[in-house]
Short mmCIF file of C-alpha atoms and ligand atoms in Angstrom, two decimals:
data_model
loop_
_atom_site.label_atom_id
_atom_site.label_comp_id
_atom_site.label_asym_id
_atom_site.label_seq_id
_atom_site.Cartn_x
_atom_site.Cartn_y
_atom_site.Cartn_z
CA MET W 695 -11.29 -18.11 -31.61
CA SER W 696 -14.61 -19.11 -30.19
CA ALA W 697 -17.15 -16.35 -29.64
CA ASP W 698 -19.27 -18.10 -27.02
CA GLY W 699 -16.77 -19.97 -24.88
CA PHE W 700 -15.89 -19.92 -21.17
CA ASN W 701 -14.12 -16.54 -21.21
CA ALA W 702 -15.59 -14.98 -24.36
CA GLY W 703 -18.39 -13.06 -22.61
CA LEU W 704 -18.96 -9.30 -22.63
CA ASP W 705 -18.15 -9.09 -26.34
CA MET W 706 -14.43 -9.91 -26.12
CA GLY W 707 -14.67 -11.00 -29.75
CA ARG W 708 -15.56 -7.41 -30.69
CA SER W 709 -12.63 -5.87 -28.82
CA TRP W 710 -9.89 -3.89 -30.52
CA TYR W 711 -7.49 -6.42 -29.02
CA ALA W 712 -9.14 -9.42 -30.65
CA ALA W 713 -9.20 -7.51 -33.94
CA THR W 714 -5.45 -6.86 -33.72
CA ALA W 715 -4.30 -10.09 -32.04
CA ALA W 716 -1.08 -11.76 -33.10
CA PRO W 717 -1.59 -15.18 -34.72
CA SER W 718 -1.66 -17.94 -32.14
CA PRO W 719 -1.74 -21.74 -32.50
CA GLU W 720 -4.78 -23.72 -31.44
CA ASP W 721 -4.11 -25.67 -28.26
CA PRO W 722 -5.68 -29.10 -27.62
CA THR W 723 -8.44 -29.89 -25.13
CA LEU W 724 -7.53 -32.17 -22.24
CA ALA W 725 -8.61 -35.78 -22.79
CA GLY W 726 -7.79 -38.58 -20.35
CA GLU W 727 -5.61 -38.85 -17.26
CA VAL W 728 -2.20 -37.24 -17.07
CA SER W 729 0.28 -36.34 -14.38
CA CYS W 730 2.90 -33.62 -14.06
CA ASP W 731 4.79 -31.61 -11.44
CA LEU W 732 2.53 -28.56 -11.58
CA VAL W 733 -1.01 -27.98 -12.84
CA ILE W 734 -2.19 -24.41 -13.32
CA VAL W 735 -5.81 -23.31 -13.69
CA GLY W 736 -6.04 -20.23 -15.92
CA ALA W 737 -4.09 -18.98 -18.95
CA GLY W 738 -3.91 -15.28 -18.15
CA CYS W 739 -0.70 -13.50 -17.16
CA THR W 740 -0.68 -14.96 -13.62
CA GLY W 741 -0.96 -18.55 -14.81
CA LEU W 742 1.32 -18.19 -17.82
CA ALA W 743 4.09 -16.36 -15.93
CA ALA W 744 3.95 -19.03 -13.21
CA ALA W 745 4.10 -21.72 -15.91
CA LEU W 746 7.04 -20.11 -17.69
CA PHE W 747 9.16 -19.68 -14.58
CA ALA W 748 8.28 -23.13 -13.24
CA ALA W 749 9.17 -24.73 -16.58
CA ARG W 750 12.49 -22.91 -16.54
CA GLN W 751 13.16 -24.57 -13.16
CA GLY W 752 12.81 -27.93 -14.91
CA ARG W 753 9.22 -28.71 -13.81
CA SER W 754 6.70 -30.41 -16.07
CA VAL W 755 3.75 -28.00 -16.27
CA ILE W 756 0.18 -28.26 -17.54
CA VAL W 757 -2.05 -25.20 -17.90
CA LEU W 758 -5.81 -25.77 -17.99
CA GLU W 759 -7.78 -22.94 -19.56
CA GLY W 760 -11.57 -23.06 -19.64
CA GLY W 761 -11.80 -20.81 -22.69
CA GLU W 762 -9.14 -19.23 -24.90
CA VAL W 763 -5.63 -18.18 -23.89
CA GLY W 764 -5.64 -14.53 -22.81
CA TRP W 765 -9.37 -13.95 -23.15
CA GLY W 766 -9.79 -13.28 -19.42
CA ALA W 767 -8.87 -9.92 -17.92
CA SER W 768 -5.25 -10.20 -19.09
CA GLY W 769 -6.11 -9.84 -22.76
CA ARG W 770 -8.94 -7.31 -22.57
CA ASN W 771 -7.84 -4.71 -19.99
CA GLY W 772 -6.98 -1.04 -20.47
CA GLY W 773 -3.33 -1.96 -21.01
CA GLN W 774 -2.27 0.69 -18.51
CA ILE W 775 1.08 0.11 -16.84
CA ILE W 776 0.74 1.65 -13.38
CA PRO W 777 3.70 0.96 -11.09
CA GLY W 778 2.91 -0.08 -7.52
CA LEU W 779 -0.31 -1.39 -6.01
CA ARG W 780 -3.92 -0.21 -6.03
CA LYS W 781 -3.27 1.19 -2.54
CA GLY W 782 -0.98 4.22 -2.67
CA ALA W 783 2.39 4.37 -0.89
CA LEU W 784 1.14 6.68 1.84
CA GLU W 785 -1.83 4.47 2.63
CA LEU W 786 0.44 1.43 2.73
CA VAL W 787 2.65 3.14 5.30
CA GLN W 788 -0.37 4.10 7.39
CA VAL W 789 -1.71 0.55 7.38
CA LEU W 790 1.50 -1.49 7.52
CA GLY W 791 4.15 0.75 9.04
CA VAL W 792 7.27 1.97 7.26
CA GLU W 793 9.32 -1.23 7.01
CA ARG W 794 6.59 -3.54 5.72
CA ALA W 795 5.15 -0.90 3.43
CA ARG W 796 8.54 -0.21 1.92
CA ALA W 797 9.26 -3.90 1.37
CA LEU W 798 5.87 -4.53 -0.26
CA PHE W 799 6.02 -1.43 -2.45
CA THR W 800 9.57 -2.22 -3.58
CA LEU W 801 8.52 -5.75 -4.44
CA ALA W 802 5.50 -4.50 -6.41
CA LEU W 803 7.76 -2.19 -8.41
CA GLU W 804 9.57 -5.26 -9.75
CA ALA W 805 6.48 -5.98 -11.85
CA ARG W 806 7.27 -3.15 -14.22
CA HIS W 807 10.88 -4.26 -14.72
CA LEU W 808 9.81 -7.87 -15.11
CA VAL W 809 7.29 -7.11 -17.85
CA VAL W 810 9.68 -4.82 -19.72
CA ASP W 811 12.43 -7.46 -19.50
CA LEU W 812 10.10 -10.26 -20.66
CA VAL W 813 8.87 -8.21 -23.61
CA ARG W 814 12.46 -7.60 -24.70
CA GLU W 815 13.85 -11.04 -23.96
CA LEU W 816 10.95 -12.93 -25.56
CA GLU W 817 10.63 -10.37 -28.37
CA ILE W 818 6.92 -9.89 -27.74
CA ASP W 819 5.40 -7.44 -30.22
CA CYS W 820 2.86 -5.73 -27.95
CA ASP W 821 3.12 -1.98 -28.61
CA LEU W 822 4.97 -1.43 -25.32
CA ARG W 823 5.09 2.32 -24.67
CA LEU W 824 7.03 3.48 -21.60
CA THR W 825 5.66 7.00 -21.82
CA GLY W 826 4.38 7.51 -18.26
CA HIS W 827 1.09 7.33 -16.40
CA LEU W 828 -0.91 10.40 -15.41
CA LEU W 829 -3.42 10.46 -12.57
CA GLY W 830 -5.72 13.43 -13.07
CA ALA W 831 -7.15 15.41 -10.12
CA LEU W 832 -10.79 16.42 -10.39
CA LYS W 833 -10.79 18.62 -7.29
CA ARG W 834 -8.24 21.10 -6.03
CA SER W 835 -8.32 19.42 -2.60
CA GLN W 836 -6.77 16.32 -4.21
CA MET W 837 -3.60 18.25 -5.04
CA GLN W 838 -2.54 18.11 -1.39
CA ASP W 839 -2.98 14.33 -1.48
CA PHE W 840 -0.74 14.22 -4.55
CA GLU W 841 1.92 16.32 -2.77
CA ASP W 842 1.77 14.03 0.28
CA GLU W 843 2.02 10.89 -1.87
CA ALA W 844 5.00 12.31 -3.79
CA ALA W 845 6.73 13.20 -0.51
CA CYS W 846 6.13 9.69 0.84
CA LEU W 847 7.48 8.14 -2.36
CA ASP W 848 10.56 10.33 -2.15
CA THR W 849 11.45 10.09 1.53
CA ILE W 850 10.20 6.61 2.45
CA MET W 851 10.18 4.60 -0.76
CA ASN W 852 13.23 6.24 -2.40
CA TYR W 853 11.11 6.46 -5.54
CA ARG W 854 11.83 9.64 -7.48
CA HIS W 855 10.05 9.15 -10.79
CA VAL W 856 6.97 11.27 -10.14
CA ARG W 857 6.11 14.88 -10.76
CA ILE W 858 3.09 17.03 -9.99
CA LEU W 859 1.40 19.03 -12.75
CA ASP W 860 -0.53 22.23 -12.06
CA ARG W 861 -3.74 23.20 -13.85
CA LEU W 862 -1.99 24.67 -16.90
CA GLU W 863 0.48 21.81 -17.23
CA VAL W 864 -2.21 19.15 -16.98
CA ARG W 865 -4.28 20.89 -19.65
CA ASP W 866 -1.23 20.74 -21.94
CA ALA W 867 -0.97 17.02 -21.25
CA VAL W 868 -4.66 16.04 -21.55
CA ALA W 869 -7.32 18.05 -23.38
CA THR W 870 -10.05 17.58 -20.80
CA PRO W 871 -11.83 20.35 -18.89
CA GLU W 872 -12.11 17.97 -15.92
CA PHE W 873 -8.54 17.93 -14.60
CA VAL W 874 -7.28 20.63 -12.24
CA GLY W 875 -3.90 19.01 -11.73
CA GLY W 876 -2.00 15.80 -12.26
CA PHE W 877 0.41 13.27 -10.84
CA VAL W 878 2.75 11.75 -13.42
CA ASP W 879 4.67 8.53 -12.81
CA GLU W 880 7.34 8.42 -15.47
CA MET W 881 7.78 4.65 -15.06
CA GLY W 882 4.21 4.02 -16.27
CA GLY W 883 2.97 3.53 -19.82
CA HIS W 884 0.82 1.11 -21.77
CA LEU W 885 0.84 -2.02 -23.91
CA HIS W 886 -1.40 -4.28 -26.01
CA PRO W 887 -2.35 -6.70 -23.24
CA LEU W 888 -3.65 -9.53 -25.43
CA ASN W 889 -0.51 -9.64 -27.54
CA TYR W 890 1.62 -9.53 -24.39
CA THR W 891 -0.34 -12.48 -22.95
CA LEU W 892 -0.18 -14.44 -26.22
CA GLY W 893 3.58 -13.78 -26.24
CA LEU W 894 3.88 -15.30 -22.76
CA ALA W 895 1.90 -18.33 -23.96
CA ARG W 896 4.22 -18.74 -26.94
CA ALA W 897 7.24 -18.68 -24.60
CA CYS W 898 5.54 -21.24 -22.35
CA ARG W 899 4.99 -23.68 -25.22
CA ALA W 900 8.61 -23.23 -26.29
CA ALA W 901 9.69 -24.05 -22.72
CA GLY W 902 7.71 -27.30 -22.80
CA VAL W 903 4.52 -26.21 -21.02
CA GLN W 904 1.40 -28.02 -22.23
CA ILE W 905 -1.56 -25.68 -22.56
CA PHE W 906 -5.07 -27.15 -22.84
CA THR W 907 -7.85 -24.78 -23.85
CA GLY W 908 -11.60 -25.41 -23.68
CA SER W 909 -10.74 -27.36 -20.52
CA PRO W 910 -12.46 -25.80 -17.50
CA ALA W 911 -11.38 -27.14 -14.11
CA LEU W 912 -14.55 -28.46 -12.49
CA SER W 913 -13.06 -29.71 -9.25
CA LEU W 914 -9.87 -29.52 -7.25
CA GLU W 915 -8.95 -32.18 -4.74
CA SER W 916 -6.12 -31.37 -2.37
CA LEU W 917 -4.25 -34.51 -1.24
CA GLY W 918 -1.98 -32.70 1.24
CA PRO W 919 1.65 -33.82 0.86
CA LYS W 920 0.59 -36.12 -2.00
CA GLY W 921 -0.34 -33.18 -4.23
CA ALA W 922 -3.60 -32.30 -5.94
CA VAL W 923 -5.98 -33.57 -8.62
CA VAL W 924 -7.84 -31.27 -10.99
CA SER W 925 -10.70 -32.60 -13.10
CA THR W 926 -12.11 -31.19 -16.35
CA PRO W 927 -15.07 -32.50 -18.39
CA GLY W 928 -12.69 -34.65 -20.46
CA GLY W 929 -9.86 -35.56 -18.12
CA ARG W 930 -7.91 -35.36 -14.88
CA VAL W 931 -4.50 -34.00 -13.99
CA ARG W 932 -2.59 -35.25 -10.98
CA ALA W 933 0.29 -33.04 -9.86
CA GLU W 934 2.56 -32.33 -6.92
CA HIS W 935 1.29 -28.76 -6.82
CA ALA W 936 -1.62 -26.79 -8.24
CA ILE W 937 -1.88 -23.05 -8.88
CA LEU W 938 -5.24 -21.31 -9.05
CA ALA W 939 -4.88 -18.40 -11.46
CA GLY W 940 -8.49 -17.95 -12.58
CA ASP W 941 -9.04 -14.50 -11.02
CA ALA W 942 -12.56 -13.08 -11.44
CA LEU W 943 -13.73 -16.06 -13.52
CA LEU W 944 -12.72 -18.66 -10.96
CA GLN W 945 -15.70 -20.12 -9.18
CA GLY W 946 -16.20 -22.93 -6.78
CA LEU W 947 -12.72 -24.47 -6.61
CA SER W 948 -11.63 -22.87 -3.34
CA ALA W 949 -13.79 -21.33 -0.64
CA ARG W 950 -10.81 -19.40 0.72
CA VAL W 951 -10.29 -17.78 -2.66
CA ASN W 952 -13.93 -17.18 -3.48
CA ARG W 953 -14.64 -15.41 -0.20
CA ARG W 954 -11.93 -12.86 -0.85
CA ILE W 955 -12.63 -11.62 -4.36
CA MET W 956 -15.62 -9.81 -5.77
CA PRO W 957 -16.05 -9.69 -9.56
CA VAL W 958 -17.13 -6.28 -10.89
CA ALA W 959 -17.86 -5.66 -14.58
CA ASN W 960 -16.07 -2.79 -16.32
CA TYR W 961 -16.42 -1.56 -19.91
CA ILE W 962 -14.16 -0.19 -22.66
CA VAL W 963 -14.60 1.39 -26.10
CA ALA W 964 -12.18 2.15 -28.93
CA THR W 965 -13.12 5.06 -31.18
CA GLU W 966 -12.55 5.07 -34.89
CA PRO W 967 -9.01 6.31 -35.78
CA LEU W 968 -8.91 10.04 -34.93
CA LYS W 969 -7.54 12.78 -37.20
CA ASN W 970 -5.35 14.31 -34.52
CA PRO W 971 -5.17 11.94 -31.54
CA GLN W 972 -2.13 13.68 -30.02
CA ALA W 973 -4.33 16.74 -29.49
CA LEU W 974 -6.19 14.72 -26.83
CA ILE W 975 -3.25 13.20 -24.97
CA ALA W 976 0.23 14.62 -25.43
CA GLY W 977 3.26 12.38 -25.05
CA ASP W 978 1.23 9.18 -25.43
CA LEU W 979 0.58 8.97 -21.67
CA ALA W 980 -1.69 6.41 -20.06
CA VAL W 981 -4.29 8.36 -18.07
CA THR W 982 -6.57 7.58 -15.12
CA ASP W 983 -8.79 9.96 -13.20
CA SER W 984 -9.02 10.15 -9.43
CA ARG W 985 -12.61 8.90 -9.11
CA PHE W 986 -13.23 5.85 -6.94
CA VAL W 987 -14.89 4.28 -9.99
CA VAL W 988 -12.08 5.31 -12.34
CA ASP W 989 -12.21 6.39 -15.95
CA TYR W 990 -9.01 5.41 -17.80
CA PHE W 991 -7.84 6.09 -21.31
CA ARG W 992 -4.95 6.11 -23.76
CA LEU W 993 -4.24 6.14 -27.48
CA THR W 994 -3.66 3.03 -29.58
CA ARG W 995 -0.95 2.59 -32.17
CA ASP W 996 -3.50 3.25 -34.93
CA GLY W 997 -4.67 6.57 -33.46
CA ARG W 998 -7.82 5.54 -31.59
CA LEU W 999 -8.85 6.64 -28.14
CA LEU W 1000 -9.26 3.54 -25.97
CA PHE W 1001 -11.49 4.61 -23.09
CA GLY W 1002 -12.72 2.63 -20.07
CA GLY W 1003 -15.43 3.92 -17.82
CA GLY W 1004 -18.41 2.91 -15.76
CA GLU W 1005 -19.02 -0.16 -13.67
CA ARG W 1006 -22.15 -2.21 -13.15
CA TYR W 1007 -22.75 -4.34 -10.13
CA THR W 1008 -24.89 -6.84 -11.94
CA PRO W 1009 -23.59 -9.79 -13.93
CA ARG W 1010 -25.82 -8.74 -16.86
CA SER W 1011 -24.07 -6.76 -19.59
CA PRO W 1012 -25.71 -3.47 -20.66
CA PRO W 1013 -27.61 -4.08 -23.91
CA ASP W 1014 -25.33 -1.64 -25.76
CA ILE W 1015 -21.85 -1.34 -24.21
CA GLY W 1016 -20.89 1.62 -26.42
CA ALA W 1017 -23.98 3.57 -25.35
CA PHE W 1018 -23.19 2.74 -21.72
CA VAL W 1019 -19.60 4.08 -21.91
CA ARG W 1020 -20.36 7.11 -24.11
CA PRO W 1021 -21.48 9.52 -21.34
CA TYR W 1022 -18.28 8.83 -19.39
CA LEU W 1023 -16.13 9.45 -22.48
CA GLU W 1024 -18.02 12.62 -23.43
CA ARG W 1025 -17.83 13.92 -19.86
CA THR W 1026 -14.03 13.73 -20.17
CA PHE W 1027 -13.75 14.82 -23.80
CA PRO W 1028 -16.83 16.92 -24.76
CA GLN W 1029 -15.09 17.70 -28.06
CA LEU W 1030 -15.60 14.05 -29.06
CA ALA W 1031 -19.40 14.19 -28.75
CA GLY W 1032 -20.89 11.69 -31.20
CA VAL W 1033 -17.54 10.17 -32.23
CA PRO W 1034 -18.12 6.72 -33.76
CA PHE W 1035 -16.92 3.69 -31.82
CA ASP W 1036 -15.46 0.78 -33.77
CA HIS W 1037 -15.16 -1.51 -30.76
CA ALA W 1038 -16.89 -1.94 -27.40
CA TRP W 1039 -16.40 -4.72 -24.84
CA GLY W 1040 -16.26 -5.44 -21.14
CA GLY W 1041 -14.44 -7.54 -18.59
CA MET W 1042 -14.60 -8.71 -15.02
CA VAL W 1043 -12.28 -7.03 -12.54
CA SER W 1044 -11.66 -8.87 -9.29
CA ILE W 1045 -11.63 -6.64 -6.24
CA THR W 1046 -10.56 -7.48 -2.69
CA LEU W 1047 -11.77 -5.75 0.44
CA SER W 1048 -8.34 -4.24 1.14
CA ARG W 1049 -7.59 -3.57 -2.55
CA LEU W 1050 -4.38 -5.57 -2.09
CA PRO W 1051 -3.99 -8.79 -4.09
CA HIS W 1052 -4.64 -12.17 -2.54
CA ILE W 1053 -1.50 -14.22 -3.08
CA GLY W 1054 -0.70 -17.25 -0.96
CA ARG W 1055 -0.80 -21.02 -0.49
CA ASP W 1056 -2.84 -23.71 1.16
CA GLY W 1057 -0.92 -27.01 1.32
CA PRO W 1058 -0.10 -28.07 -2.26
CA VAL W 1059 -2.35 -25.36 -3.73
CA LEU W 1060 -1.04 -21.85 -4.44
CA PHE W 1061 -3.07 -18.92 -5.70
CA ALA W 1062 -2.82 -15.30 -6.87
CA HIS W 1063 -5.62 -12.94 -7.91
CA GLY W 1064 -7.62 -9.90 -6.79
CA TYR W 1065 -5.32 -7.18 -8.14
CA SER W 1066 -8.27 -4.79 -7.80
CA GLY W 1067 -7.98 -3.16 -11.22
CA GLN W 1068 -4.21 -2.92 -11.22
CA GLY W 1069 -3.05 -6.33 -12.36
CA ALA W 1070 -1.91 -5.81 -15.94
CA ILE W 1071 1.73 -6.06 -14.83
CA LEU W 1072 1.36 -7.27 -11.21
CA SER W 1073 -0.11 -10.56 -12.46
CA SER W 1074 3.18 -11.48 -14.17
CA LEU W 1075 5.08 -10.73 -10.98
CA ALA W 1076 2.64 -12.79 -8.92
CA GLY W 1077 3.10 -15.76 -11.26
CA LYS W 1078 6.87 -15.48 -10.91
CA LEU W 1079 6.61 -15.29 -7.09
CA LEU W 1080 4.50 -18.45 -7.02
CA ALA W 1081 7.06 -20.30 -9.13
CA GLU W 1082 9.87 -19.06 -6.87
CA ALA W 1083 7.98 -20.31 -3.81
CA LEU W 1084 7.75 -23.78 -5.38
CA ASP W 1085 11.50 -23.64 -5.82
CA GLY W 1086 12.10 -22.98 -2.13
CA ASN W 1087 12.31 -19.18 -2.24
CA ALA W 1088 9.09 -17.92 -0.67
CA ALA W 1089 10.37 -14.51 0.45
CA GLY W 1090 8.27 -12.59 -2.08
CA LEU W 1091 5.19 -14.73 -1.53
CA GLU W 1092 5.43 -14.18 2.22
CA GLN W 1093 5.30 -10.41 1.78
CA PHE W 1094 1.85 -10.85 0.28
CA GLU W 1095 0.77 -13.62 2.65
CA TYR W 1096 1.25 -11.18 5.49
CA VAL W 1097 -1.34 -8.82 3.97
CA GLU W 1098 -3.94 -11.46 3.05
CA PRO W 1099 -7.16 -9.50 2.41
CA PRO W 1100 -10.04 -10.24 4.78
CA ALA W 1101 -12.97 -12.30 3.55
CA PHE W 1102 -16.01 -10.31 2.40
CA PRO W 1103 -18.45 -10.45 5.29
CA GLY W 1104 -21.50 -12.64 5.02
CA GLY W 1105 -20.33 -15.33 2.59
CA ARG W 1106 -20.76 -15.08 -1.17
CA LEU W 1107 -24.54 -14.71 -1.22
CA LEU W 1108 -24.84 -12.05 1.44
CA SER W 1109 -21.57 -10.26 0.68
CA TRP W 1110 -22.64 -9.39 -2.85
CA PRO W 1111 -25.46 -6.98 -1.93
CA LEU W 1112 -23.32 -5.47 0.86
CA HIS W 1113 -20.46 -4.90 -1.55
CA VAL W 1114 -22.79 -3.40 -4.15
CA LEU W 1115 -24.11 -1.03 -1.56
CA GLY W 1116 -20.59 0.00 -0.57
CA MET W 1117 -19.46 0.54 -4.17
CA ALA W 1118 -22.65 2.41 -5.01
CA TRP W 1119 -21.94 4.76 -2.11
CA TYR W 1120 -18.50 5.59 -3.50
CA ALA W 1121 -19.91 5.96 -7.02
CA LEU W 1122 -22.45 8.42 -5.60
CA ARG W 1123 -19.68 10.32 -3.85
CA ASP W 1124 -17.88 10.59 -7.22
CA ARG W 1125 -21.00 12.09 -8.75
CA LEU W 1126 -21.49 14.58 -5.94
C1 FAD L 2266 -12.00 -4.20 -18.31
C2 FAD L 2266 -10.75 -4.30 -17.49
C3 FAD L 2266 -9.81 -3.27 -17.53
C4 FAD L 2266 -8.64 -3.36 -16.77
N1 FAD L 2266 -7.69 -2.40 -16.95
C5 FAD L 2266 -6.49 -2.54 -16.31
C6 FAD L 2266 -5.43 -1.62 -16.60
O1 FAD L 2266 -5.54 -0.76 -17.47
N2 FAD L 2266 -4.28 -1.74 -15.88
C7 FAD L 2266 -4.12 -2.73 -14.94
O2 FAD L 2266 -3.07 -2.77 -14.29
N3 FAD L 2266 -5.09 -3.66 -14.72
C8 FAD L 2266 -6.26 -3.59 -15.39
N4 FAD L 2266 -7.21 -4.55 -15.20
C9 FAD L 2266 -6.94 -5.69 -14.28
C10 FAD L 2266 -6.07 -6.77 -14.94
O3 FAD L 2266 -6.51 -7.00 -16.24
C11 FAD L 2266 -6.15 -8.08 -14.13
O4 FAD L 2266 -5.83 -7.80 -12.78
C12 FAD L 2266 -5.21 -9.16 -14.63
O5 FAD L 2266 -5.28 -9.28 -16.02
C13 FAD L 2266 -5.50 -10.51 -13.97
O6 FAD L 2266 -4.73 -11.50 -14.61
P1 FAD L 2266 -4.99 -13.02 -14.28
O7 FAD L 2266 -4.06 -13.81 -15.12
O8 FAD L 2266 -4.87 -13.21 -12.82
O9 FAD L 2266 -6.49 -13.29 -14.65
P2 FAD L 2266 -7.16 -13.50 -16.10
O10 FAD L 2266 -6.42 -12.79 -17.14
O11 FAD L 2266 -8.61 -13.22 -15.95
O12 FAD L 2266 -6.94 -15.02 -16.38
C14 FAD L 2266 -7.66 -16.01 -15.68
C15 FAD L 2266 -7.94 -17.14 -16.65
O13 FAD L 2266 -8.42 -18.25 -15.91
C16 FAD L 2266 -9.43 -18.87 -16.65
N5 FAD L 2266 -10.24 -19.65 -15.70
C17 FAD L 2266 -10.99 -19.21 -14.66
N6 FAD L 2266 -11.58 -20.22 -14.01
C18 FAD L 2266 -11.19 -21.35 -14.65
C19 FAD L 2266 -11.47 -22.73 -14.46
N7 FAD L 2266 -12.27 -23.17 -13.48
N8 FAD L 2266 -10.89 -23.60 -15.30
C20 FAD L 2266 -10.06 -23.21 -16.30
N9 FAD L 2266 -9.78 -21.91 -16.54
C21 FAD L 2266 -10.33 -20.98 -15.72
C22 FAD L 2266 -10.18 -17.74 -17.31
O14 FAD L 2266 -10.87 -18.16 -18.46
C23 FAD L 2266 -9.03 -16.79 -17.65
O15 FAD L 2266 -8.55 -16.97 -18.96
C24 FAD L 2266 -8.41 -4.48 -15.93
C25 FAD L 2266 -9.35 -5.52 -15.88
C26 FAD L 2266 -10.50 -5.44 -16.66
C27 FAD L 2266 -11.47 -6.58 -16.63
#
């Protein structure tokens, strides 16, 4: 795999995922003019799930990937399976009312079942662990929020897979002095996201999807009812429909999309294999803390701690990613002070103003992105919903169209500093 390609930035080549990736065939680069029913920009989970389900409907599908399959966010994330959306159930009810909130939440829950079913059906070897997800409270005042969220899940969402941990119970679960309580969702867990994504790509090829790598889409021309044309440096694809699935790395193809997502860099390390990893996290849980700028961590199958923490609101990578993440890791686990890191990398998370994904359509062009840090499984669901909409069943898509996130104020140039200011304020609040 190329180390300096379109989606190879922030040291993806040095990630634990790249080091443990399943073998994958080399796909061709697009050359010349071709036509098909559906052209998809982006070979992450959104694009590949859309491709798979569209191909199963009998459509001819081409996927254009600027870099390597899975080297975007889908193959380099924390691998945390967190059911639901980035906005909690209670907040959804407050913003949308009971009926809409319940419908949206229930739909989002399908993502977890979909991914588990795909892993089993397609026999994807991706270390899937359905061990639960723990959200750790840093302040006692957050425990009331946890109680309220659990009550909302129970009474409004009919979702009864969560339990609250007190100070002693959370210390048994995670060996950090930081947590004063916890909120466990038993339907959560974790997986190897790159191998999951490569597994989806394998299934796509088997279903007849043509994947072109090293083929960045440079322009998109919407022809209304006549379809769309996407051009790359070496060719053009004409199709009845196009799907934009480029998430944080997508630039320039659609003003509507670009105004609604903000890319924020986030960094991860993997320690060397630990002598007694279970002493850090019991029960192999995936763990997130309750900061606005979250720290998240879990164990790998070979006994490492995989820890994500810290965000930077500049496109420049820190000179030493490991050194950048270390204070966050050691704040959570002081007992690991000085532990060697074998891997350190980063990725671009795409955030929306409402923290709800942006999924919708514009004539022949459909799109899905902006999962706001919680897209490891939602992206597969979004891809499936887009394919269903093409097939005449837009019920799921419409749920998300109704909550289209607002554009960031001030256009791309002005919105960036405003957003940075806003995020920096929350980061400061975390610190205080
Ligand atoms: C560091 C990090 C940690 C995260 N941790 C978690 C987590 O633990 N749990 C969770 O739920 N979510 C997490 N997320 C979020 C999650 O990874 C994403 O929401 C999800 O993977 C998005 O999938 P996608 O397919 O839409 O985008 P991507 O996987 O980014 O795929 C988009 C693809 O499109 C390609 N592309 C873009 N523009 C073009 C173009 N013009 N032409 C051709 N190709 C193009 C890119 O190269 C890329 O391969 C994390 C994200 C990051 C970055």
